[in-house]
Short mmCIF file of C-alpha atoms in Angstrom, two decimals:
data_model
loop_
_atom_site.label_atom_id
_atom_site.label_comp_id
_atom_site.label_asym_id
_atom_site.label_seq_id
_atom_site.Cartn_x
_atom_site.Cartn_y
_atom_site.Cartn_z
CA MET A 1 -79.72 -43.73 27.14
CA THR A 2 -80.17 -47.22 28.03
CA LEU A 3 -82.61 -48.35 31.14
CA SER A 4 -82.03 -51.52 32.54
CA LEU A 5 -84.76 -53.17 34.60
CA ILE A 6 -83.74 -53.84 38.08
CA SER A 7 -86.78 -54.93 39.98
CA THR A 8 -90.32 -54.97 39.76
CA HIS A 9 -93.08 -54.42 42.48
CA THR A 10 -96.94 -55.32 42.44
CA GLY A 11 -99.35 -53.77 44.64
CA SER A 12 -102.19 -56.00 45.63
CA ASN A 13 -104.11 -54.38 48.73
CA SER A 14 -100.46 -53.39 49.82
CA ALA A 15 -99.70 -50.95 52.47
CA ALA A 16 -96.77 -49.73 50.71
CA LEU A 17 -94.23 -51.00 48.14
CA GLU A 18 -91.05 -50.58 49.09
CA VAL A 19 -87.66 -50.99 47.29
CA LEU A 20 -84.92 -51.94 49.98
CA THR A 21 -82.19 -53.04 47.66
CA GLY A 22 -80.72 -52.10 44.48
CA ILE A 23 -80.06 -48.47 44.81
CA THR A 24 -76.38 -47.90 44.78
CA ASN A 25 -73.97 -46.08 43.19
CA ALA A 26 -74.15 -48.56 40.01
CA TYR A 27 -76.43 -45.80 38.24
CA ASP A 28 -76.07 -42.17 37.95
CA GLU A 29 -79.87 -41.91 37.80
CA TYR A 30 -82.91 -44.19 38.86
CA GLN A 31 -86.39 -44.10 37.02
CA PHE A 32 -89.54 -45.68 38.74
CA HIS A 33 -92.02 -46.12 36.26
CA PHE A 34 -95.98 -46.36 37.83
CA TYR A 35 -98.38 -48.44 35.64
CA ASN A 36 -102.14 -47.93 36.78
CA LEU A 37 -101.79 -47.85 39.90
CA VAL A 38 -105.30 -47.76 41.78
CA PRO A 39 -105.78 -46.79 45.36
CA VAL A 40 -108.32 -48.84 47.54
CA ASN A 41 -109.92 -45.68 48.71
CA ASP A 42 -111.14 -42.51 46.60
CA GLY A 43 -109.63 -38.96 46.31
CA VAL A 44 -105.88 -39.87 47.72
CA ASP A 45 -102.38 -38.66 47.15
CA TRP A 46 -99.53 -40.91 45.65
CA GLN A 47 -96.55 -40.49 47.77
CA PHE A 48 -92.87 -41.26 48.34
CA GLN A 49 -90.19 -41.06 51.16
CA VAL A 50 -86.54 -42.51 51.28
CA ASP A 51 -83.83 -43.09 53.57
CA THR A 52 -80.29 -44.38 54.04
CA GLY A 53 -80.60 -48.08 55.39
CA THR A 54 -79.44 -46.96 58.59
CA ASN A 55 -81.98 -44.36 59.50
CA ALA A 56 -85.28 -46.47 58.66
CA ASN A 57 -87.85 -43.81 59.68
CA TRP A 58 -88.68 -42.81 56.27
CA ASN A 59 -88.14 -39.15 57.26
CA MET A 60 -85.60 -37.67 55.04
CA TYR A 61 -85.28 -33.81 54.50
CA VAL A 62 -87.27 -32.50 51.39
CA THR A 63 -87.67 -29.37 49.51
CA SER A 64 -89.61 -29.58 46.48
CA THR A 65 -92.26 -27.55 44.21
CA ALA A 66 -95.36 -28.77 42.78
CA HIS A 67 -97.38 -27.85 39.60
CA ASN A 68 -100.77 -29.59 38.86
CA ALA A 69 -102.95 -29.04 35.47
CA TRP A 70 -106.65 -30.45 35.41
CA HIS A 71 -109.47 -30.52 33.01
CA LYS A 72 -112.94 -32.14 33.77
CA GLU A 73 -114.70 -33.80 31.12
CA GLY A 74 -117.54 -31.94 29.61
CA ASN A 75 -115.18 -28.81 29.62
CA VAL A 76 -116.84 -27.98 33.20
CA SER A 77 -113.79 -27.13 34.56
CA ASP A 78 -109.92 -26.62 33.83
CA ASP A 79 -106.68 -24.78 34.99
CA SER A 80 -103.19 -24.98 35.85
CA GLU A 81 -101.25 -23.77 39.22
CA GLN A 82 -98.38 -23.83 41.31
CA ASN A 83 -99.82 -25.83 44.45
CA ASP A 84 -98.32 -25.22 47.65
CA THR A 85 -100.42 -27.85 49.33
CA ASP A 86 -98.29 -30.52 47.22
CA ASP A 87 -94.60 -28.48 48.06
CA GLN A 88 -92.76 -29.30 50.99
CA GLN A 89 -89.82 -27.60 52.62
CA ASN A 90 -86.78 -28.81 54.50
CA ALA A 91 -88.36 -29.23 58.21
CA ASP A 92 -91.24 -31.00 57.00
CA GLN A 93 -89.41 -34.47 56.64
CA ALA A 94 -93.12 -35.89 55.46
CA TYR A 95 -93.84 -38.28 52.55
CA ILE A 96 -93.80 -36.05 49.34
CA ASN A 97 -96.81 -36.06 47.59
CA LEU A 98 -96.25 -36.98 43.72
CA THR A 99 -100.14 -36.25 42.97
CA GLY A 100 -103.11 -34.66 43.93
CA THR A 101 -105.82 -36.79 44.29
CA VAL A 102 -106.44 -40.25 42.54
CA GLY A 103 -109.47 -41.77 42.29
CA SER A 104 -110.49 -45.35 42.76
CA ASP A 105 -113.76 -45.82 40.36
CA SER A 106 -113.64 -47.96 37.58
CA TYR A 107 -110.93 -47.58 35.51
CA GLU A 108 -109.31 -44.97 37.23
CA ALA A 109 -105.77 -44.84 37.81
CA LEU A 110 -102.38 -43.03 37.67
CA SER A 111 -99.30 -43.76 35.53
CA GLY A 112 -95.92 -41.89 35.35
CA VAL A 113 -92.50 -41.91 36.21
CA LEU A 114 -90.24 -40.86 38.76
CA ALA A 115 -86.23 -39.96 38.21
CA LEU A 116 -84.05 -39.96 41.29
CA TYR A 117 -80.53 -38.34 40.50
CA ALA A 118 -77.27 -39.73 42.19
CA PRO A 119 -78.28 -41.48 45.14
CA ALA A 120 -75.50 -42.35 46.04
CA SER A 121 -73.57 -38.94 46.21
CA THR A 122 -72.42 -38.12 49.72
CA ALA A 123 -71.85 -34.72 48.64
CA PHE A 124 -74.52 -33.22 46.99
CA LEU A 125 -78.38 -33.03 47.49
CA LYS A 126 -80.33 -35.86 45.81
CA GLN A 127 -82.95 -34.50 43.20
CA TYR A 128 -85.74 -36.19 41.82
CA ILE A 129 -88.09 -34.97 39.04
CA SER A 130 -91.53 -36.83 38.76
CA ARG A 131 -94.44 -36.44 36.58
CA CYS A 132 -97.85 -38.28 36.90
CA VAL A 133 -101.12 -38.31 35.08
CA ALA A 134 -104.41 -39.54 36.88
CA ARG A 135 -108.01 -39.10 36.87
CA GLU A 136 -110.01 -38.51 39.76
CA GLU A 137 -113.82 -37.54 39.40
CA ASP A 138 -114.08 -37.11 35.67
CA TYR A 139 -110.90 -34.89 36.01
CA ALA A 140 -107.96 -35.52 33.77
CA ARG A 141 -104.85 -34.24 36.07
CA ASP A 142 -101.17 -33.64 35.21
CA HIS A 143 -99.00 -33.71 38.41
CA HIS A 144 -95.25 -32.34 37.77
CA ARG A 145 -92.78 -32.53 40.89
CA SER A 146 -89.15 -31.60 41.27
CA GLY A 147 -87.16 -31.43 44.57
CA MET A 148 -84.07 -32.04 46.31
CA ILE A 149 -83.65 -34.73 49.54
CA GLY A 150 -81.11 -33.96 52.34
CA THR A 151 -80.35 -36.56 54.52
CA ALA A 152 -79.45 -33.85 56.94
CA ALA A 153 -81.46 -30.89 58.01
CA SER A 154 -79.92 -27.76 55.45
CA SER A 155 -79.93 -25.82 58.72
CA ALA A 156 -77.34 -27.90 60.50
CA GLY A 157 -74.85 -26.74 57.42
CA SER A 158 -73.04 -29.92 57.57
CA GLY A 159 -73.47 -31.16 53.86
CA GLU A 160 -74.82 -34.23 52.80
CA THR A 161 -72.91 -37.57 53.97
CA SER A 162 -75.20 -39.97 53.42
CA ALA A 163 -76.02 -42.12 50.41
CA ILE A 164 -80.18 -42.76 49.82
CA THR A 165 -80.42 -46.45 49.55
CA ARG A 166 -84.27 -47.20 50.00
CA ILE A 167 -87.04 -46.01 48.85
CA ARG A 168 -90.93 -46.33 49.78
CA PHE A 169 -94.27 -45.74 47.93
CA ARG A 170 -97.39 -45.57 49.36
CA PHE A 171 -101.12 -43.82 49.08
CA GLU A 172 -101.76 -41.17 51.51
CA SER A 173 -104.22 -42.95 53.77
CA CYS A 174 -104.93 -46.48 52.22
CA ASN A 175 -103.96 -49.55 50.48
CA ILE A 176 -102.63 -49.83 47.12
CA GLU A 177 -105.34 -52.12 45.62
CA SER A 178 -103.50 -52.77 42.13
CA GLY A 179 -100.65 -51.75 40.33
CA VAL A 180 -96.97 -52.08 39.03
CA ILE A 181 -93.75 -50.23 40.12
CA LYS A 182 -90.69 -51.11 37.69
CA MET A 183 -87.47 -49.50 39.05
CA PHE A 184 -84.79 -48.65 36.26
CA GLY A 185 -81.09 -48.11 36.13
CA VAL A 186 -80.22 -45.23 33.56
CA LYS A 187 -76.72 -45.14 31.83
CA MET B 1 -84.64 -54.45 29.02
CA GLY B 2 -84.41 -50.97 27.97
CA TYR B 3 -86.28 -49.17 25.46
CA THR B 4 -87.17 -51.21 22.19
CA LEU B 5 -87.39 -49.53 18.80
CA ILE B 6 -90.15 -51.25 17.58
CA SER B 7 -90.93 -49.24 14.28
CA ARG B 8 -89.87 -46.04 12.54
CA GLN B 9 -91.50 -44.23 9.71
CA LYS B 10 -90.72 -40.83 8.00
CA VAL B 11 -92.43 -38.15 5.64
CA ASP B 12 -89.57 -35.99 4.03
CA PHE B 13 -89.62 -33.28 2.01
CA SER B 14 -88.53 -35.32 -0.91
CA ASN B 15 -91.43 -37.65 -0.93
CA THR B 16 -95.40 -36.78 -1.37
CA PRO B 17 -97.03 -35.36 1.46
CA GLN B 18 -98.86 -37.93 3.59
CA THR B 19 -102.63 -37.59 5.03
CA GLN B 20 -101.42 -39.72 8.18
CA VAL B 21 -98.96 -41.82 9.53
CA ASP B 22 -100.22 -45.03 11.24
CA PHE B 23 -98.93 -47.24 13.97
CA THR B 24 -100.10 -50.73 15.41
CA LEU B 25 -99.57 -50.72 18.75
CA ASN B 26 -97.77 -53.61 20.16
CA ALA B 27 -99.17 -55.59 23.26
CA ASP B 28 -95.63 -56.86 24.61
CA TYR B 29 -94.73 -53.53 26.67
CA ASP B 30 -95.82 -51.89 29.47
CA GLU B 31 -95.57 -48.18 27.52
CA ILE B 32 -95.14 -47.47 24.25
CA PHE B 33 -92.83 -44.00 23.74
CA PHE B 34 -93.24 -41.83 20.38
CA THR B 35 -90.69 -39.50 19.48
CA ILE B 36 -92.23 -37.05 17.19
CA THR B 37 -89.36 -34.96 15.08
CA GLY B 38 -89.63 -31.72 12.81
CA PHE B 39 -93.39 -31.86 12.22
CA LYS B 40 -94.20 -29.69 9.66
CA SER B 41 -97.80 -29.34 7.74
CA THR B 42 -98.05 -28.54 4.09
CA TRP B 43 -100.66 -25.67 5.41
CA ASP B 44 -100.09 -22.94 7.68
CA GLU B 45 -100.75 -22.86 11.72
CA ARG B 46 -101.47 -26.68 11.99
CA SER B 47 -100.81 -29.26 15.04
CA CYS B 48 -99.45 -32.67 15.23
CA GLY B 49 -102.84 -34.55 15.99
CA TYR B 50 -103.42 -37.95 17.02
CA GLN B 51 -106.23 -40.45 17.95
CA PHE B 52 -106.38 -44.30 18.71
CA ILE B 53 -108.46 -47.53 17.11
CA THR B 54 -109.19 -50.22 19.16
CA SER B 55 -110.49 -53.99 17.98
CA SER B 56 -114.00 -52.96 18.43
CA ALA B 57 -114.32 -49.45 16.84
CA GLY B 58 -114.46 -48.69 13.37
CA SER B 59 -112.29 -45.78 13.14
CA TYR B 60 -110.16 -43.41 14.73
CA ASP B 61 -112.28 -41.72 17.15
CA ARG B 62 -111.68 -42.68 20.86
CA PRO B 63 -113.03 -40.22 23.50
CA ILE B 64 -109.78 -38.66 24.87
CA GLN B 65 -109.64 -36.13 28.06
CA SER B 66 -106.38 -34.18 28.38
CA THR B 67 -105.25 -31.19 30.33
CA VAL B 68 -102.42 -28.53 28.97
CA TRP B 69 -100.08 -26.03 30.12
CA GLY B 70 -96.97 -24.53 28.65
CA GLN B 71 -94.99 -21.34 28.11
CA TRP B 72 -94.07 -19.07 24.98
CA LEU B 73 -91.47 -16.64 24.43
CA TYR B 74 -90.88 -14.04 21.59
CA ALA B 75 -87.40 -14.43 19.95
CA TYR B 76 -87.70 -10.69 18.97
CA ASP B 77 -87.43 -9.43 22.20
CA TYR B 78 -87.66 -11.88 24.68
CA SER B 79 -91.11 -11.33 25.95
CA HIS B 80 -93.32 -14.03 27.17
CA GLY B 81 -96.43 -14.90 29.49
CA THR B 82 -96.61 -16.86 32.27
CA THR B 83 -96.93 -20.66 32.57
CA SER B 84 -100.57 -21.17 32.20
CA TYR B 85 -103.40 -23.65 31.09
CA GLU B 86 -103.39 -23.93 27.32
CA HIS B 87 -107.19 -23.80 26.35
CA ALA B 88 -106.98 -24.10 23.01
CA TRP B 89 -105.41 -27.36 22.60
CA ASP B 90 -106.82 -29.74 25.41
CA SER B 91 -109.41 -32.35 24.54
CA ASP B 92 -112.57 -32.94 25.82
CA ILE B 93 -114.27 -36.81 25.64
CA GLY B 94 -117.04 -35.14 23.75
CA GLU B 95 -114.93 -33.76 20.87
CA ALA B 96 -113.88 -37.26 19.33
CA SER B 97 -117.28 -37.97 18.25
CA SER B 98 -117.04 -34.96 15.40
CA SER B 99 -114.97 -34.80 12.54
CA SER B 100 -114.07 -31.16 13.14
CA THR B 101 -112.73 -31.76 16.48
CA GLN B 102 -111.81 -35.27 16.35
CA PHE B 103 -107.98 -35.59 16.90
CA ALA B 104 -106.41 -34.42 20.01
CA ARG B 105 -102.90 -32.26 19.63
CA VAL B 106 -99.42 -33.05 20.57
CA THR B 107 -97.69 -29.97 19.36
CA MET B 108 -98.91 -26.46 18.84
CA GLY B 109 -99.33 -24.76 15.82
CA GLY B 110 -96.46 -24.60 13.27
CA ASP B 111 -96.13 -22.13 9.94
CA THR B 112 -95.20 -22.81 6.61
CA HIS B 113 -93.54 -19.46 6.24
CA LYS B 114 -90.13 -19.96 7.36
CA MET B 115 -88.44 -23.27 6.65
CA HIS B 116 -86.90 -23.71 10.04
CA SER B 117 -90.27 -23.63 11.83
CA ALA B 118 -91.15 -27.02 13.27
CA ALA B 119 -92.26 -28.84 15.96
CA SER B 120 -90.90 -31.85 18.02
CA GLY B 121 -91.96 -33.95 21.18
CA GLU B 122 -92.52 -37.12 23.01
CA LEU B 123 -95.75 -38.86 23.58
CA VAL B 124 -95.96 -42.15 26.06
CA ILE B 125 -98.91 -44.07 26.36
CA TYR B 126 -98.91 -46.52 29.61
CA LYS B 127 -100.60 -49.95 29.36
CA PRO B 128 -102.18 -49.44 26.05
CA GLN B 129 -103.10 -53.34 26.28
CA ALA B 130 -105.07 -53.01 29.59
CA ASP B 131 -108.73 -54.01 29.31
CA ASN B 132 -109.14 -53.06 32.99
CA SER B 133 -108.34 -49.59 32.85
CA TYR B 134 -108.52 -46.19 30.90
CA LYS B 135 -105.19 -45.77 28.95
CA TYR B 136 -103.28 -43.03 30.32
CA PHE B 137 -100.82 -40.54 28.47
CA LEU B 138 -98.39 -37.84 29.08
CA SER B 139 -96.73 -35.47 26.39
CA ASP B 140 -94.37 -32.88 26.37
CA ALA B 141 -93.71 -30.69 23.12
CA SER B 142 -91.53 -27.99 21.56
CA ASN B 143 -92.56 -25.80 18.88
CA TYR B 144 -91.05 -23.06 16.99
CA ASN B 145 -93.33 -20.76 15.24
CA ALA B 146 -92.23 -18.54 12.47
CA HIS B 147 -94.76 -16.32 10.64
CA VAL B 148 -93.83 -14.01 8.03
CA SER B 149 -92.48 -10.92 10.08
CA ASP B 150 -88.98 -11.29 11.99
CA PHE B 151 -90.96 -10.25 15.05
CA GLN B 152 -93.37 -13.08 15.06
CA GLN B 153 -91.13 -15.39 15.64
CA TYR B 154 -91.72 -17.42 18.76
CA GLN B 155 -90.89 -20.37 20.78
CA GLN B 156 -94.05 -22.20 22.63
CA SER B 157 -93.76 -25.76 24.83
CA MET B 158 -96.93 -27.75 25.56
CA ARG B 159 -97.37 -30.82 28.12
CA THR B 160 -100.17 -32.58 27.94
CA ALA B 161 -101.69 -35.06 30.32
CA GLY B 162 -104.95 -37.07 29.73
CA TYR B 163 -106.49 -40.51 29.39
CA VAL B 164 -108.25 -42.53 26.61
CA LYS B 165 -111.79 -42.97 28.04
CA ASP B 166 -112.13 -46.70 26.51
CA ASP B 167 -111.37 -49.93 28.41
CA ALA B 168 -110.84 -51.86 25.60
CA ALA B 169 -107.02 -52.13 24.16
CA LEU B 170 -105.74 -49.62 21.82
CA THR B 171 -104.62 -51.17 18.50
CA GLY B 172 -103.62 -48.51 16.59
CA ILE B 173 -102.67 -44.90 16.92
CA ARG B 174 -102.85 -42.56 13.95
CA PHE B 175 -101.01 -38.94 13.50
CA VAL B 176 -102.36 -36.29 11.01
CA SER B 177 -102.08 -32.76 10.21
CA CYS B 178 -104.75 -30.85 11.79
CA ASN B 179 -106.44 -27.34 12.86
CA TYR B 180 -106.16 -26.01 16.53
CA ALA B 181 -109.49 -27.62 17.08
CA GLY B 182 -108.64 -31.00 16.02
CA ASP B 183 -110.26 -31.05 12.65
CA GLN B 184 -107.84 -33.02 10.06
CA ASP B 185 -106.87 -30.96 7.15
CA ALA B 186 -103.78 -30.59 4.99
CA ASN B 187 -100.99 -33.38 4.96
CA ILE B 188 -97.80 -33.69 6.78
CA ALA B 189 -95.04 -32.55 4.98
CA TYR B 190 -92.45 -33.57 7.44
CA VAL B 191 -92.24 -35.73 10.38
CA ASP B 192 -89.84 -38.44 11.63
CA ILE B 193 -91.96 -40.71 14.28
CA GLY B 194 -90.17 -43.36 16.00
CA MET B 195 -92.09 -45.85 18.10
CA TYR B 196 -90.45 -47.58 20.95
CA GLY B 197 -91.66 -49.87 23.64
CA LEU B 198 -90.37 -50.53 27.24
CA SER B 199 -90.63 -53.46 29.46
#
């Protein structure tokens, strides 16, 4: 497997980090690596949405699953679960939670990776897998996500006709204080 | 630039078992990616453990907080449990200060009864050189346990996420054989570890 760095995106009190170019049919898989992303406010979700370039509303149709695991310092609390708060069904057209809450206290951050498969396909739903680690309120948190993205509602039954060309990352309700996203193409 | 092989170390059955395998962490990369292949201890029911050192710390004993979840399946009858939290393999920051719980575990236990029993996996550390953040990591490992009896053959997976609660740059990592609590004992009979950098 060979990763080629396509672009680097740095947050500095940014509302969002957008990748508006470089997602094409040149690669079968794109990976977005997250390095120490920190929200301005405490306890917010890290999210993404995509679009086709012609629809710039960041509201594609997503069906997703979410699994979380956590362990609080001092062995106070630990568990793991399938989480229906962070999953999404086709009709929602909302931003997809890649994490549960992320902290903004000193030295807190999130890191991880999102893999997006065959975004240029016009035949298939676009699939993704993500895994992130974060700290919030003395918890180590593991967030595993997977899903598929449609450019039309599945109830339309018309199949997939549009390629995804852009992606947008943000924290749920605040700016990105700092951190870096790197986009790689995979061959 | 894609993944770059920085170094590779191998403990083979043809060599003397090793007490530890140490790597110097390179500050030139955004993430350090380890492939851990075929881990096997000289003692029964041991895990591949790891710990970190910094330039200001005197030993491999940094506070690690981690969460672990996984699944298992018996090869004998295909019985299995549900995906669940794995309490025995997580780490708490307080444990690193005691030698009996010092090492975090990247794999579940392995057995020495059958030659084909071993554990393999991956560990990625993000921005180990950062001095303004704790050091975050993810791992994913597979283990095949093989006790004496045929019905005691089972497969486990183990996914770990956590952080090193230290704002100093990590300068090294040590892999050892340890018991389920994180106490280094026995030696590494076999492991092949590759360290890659990504930037």
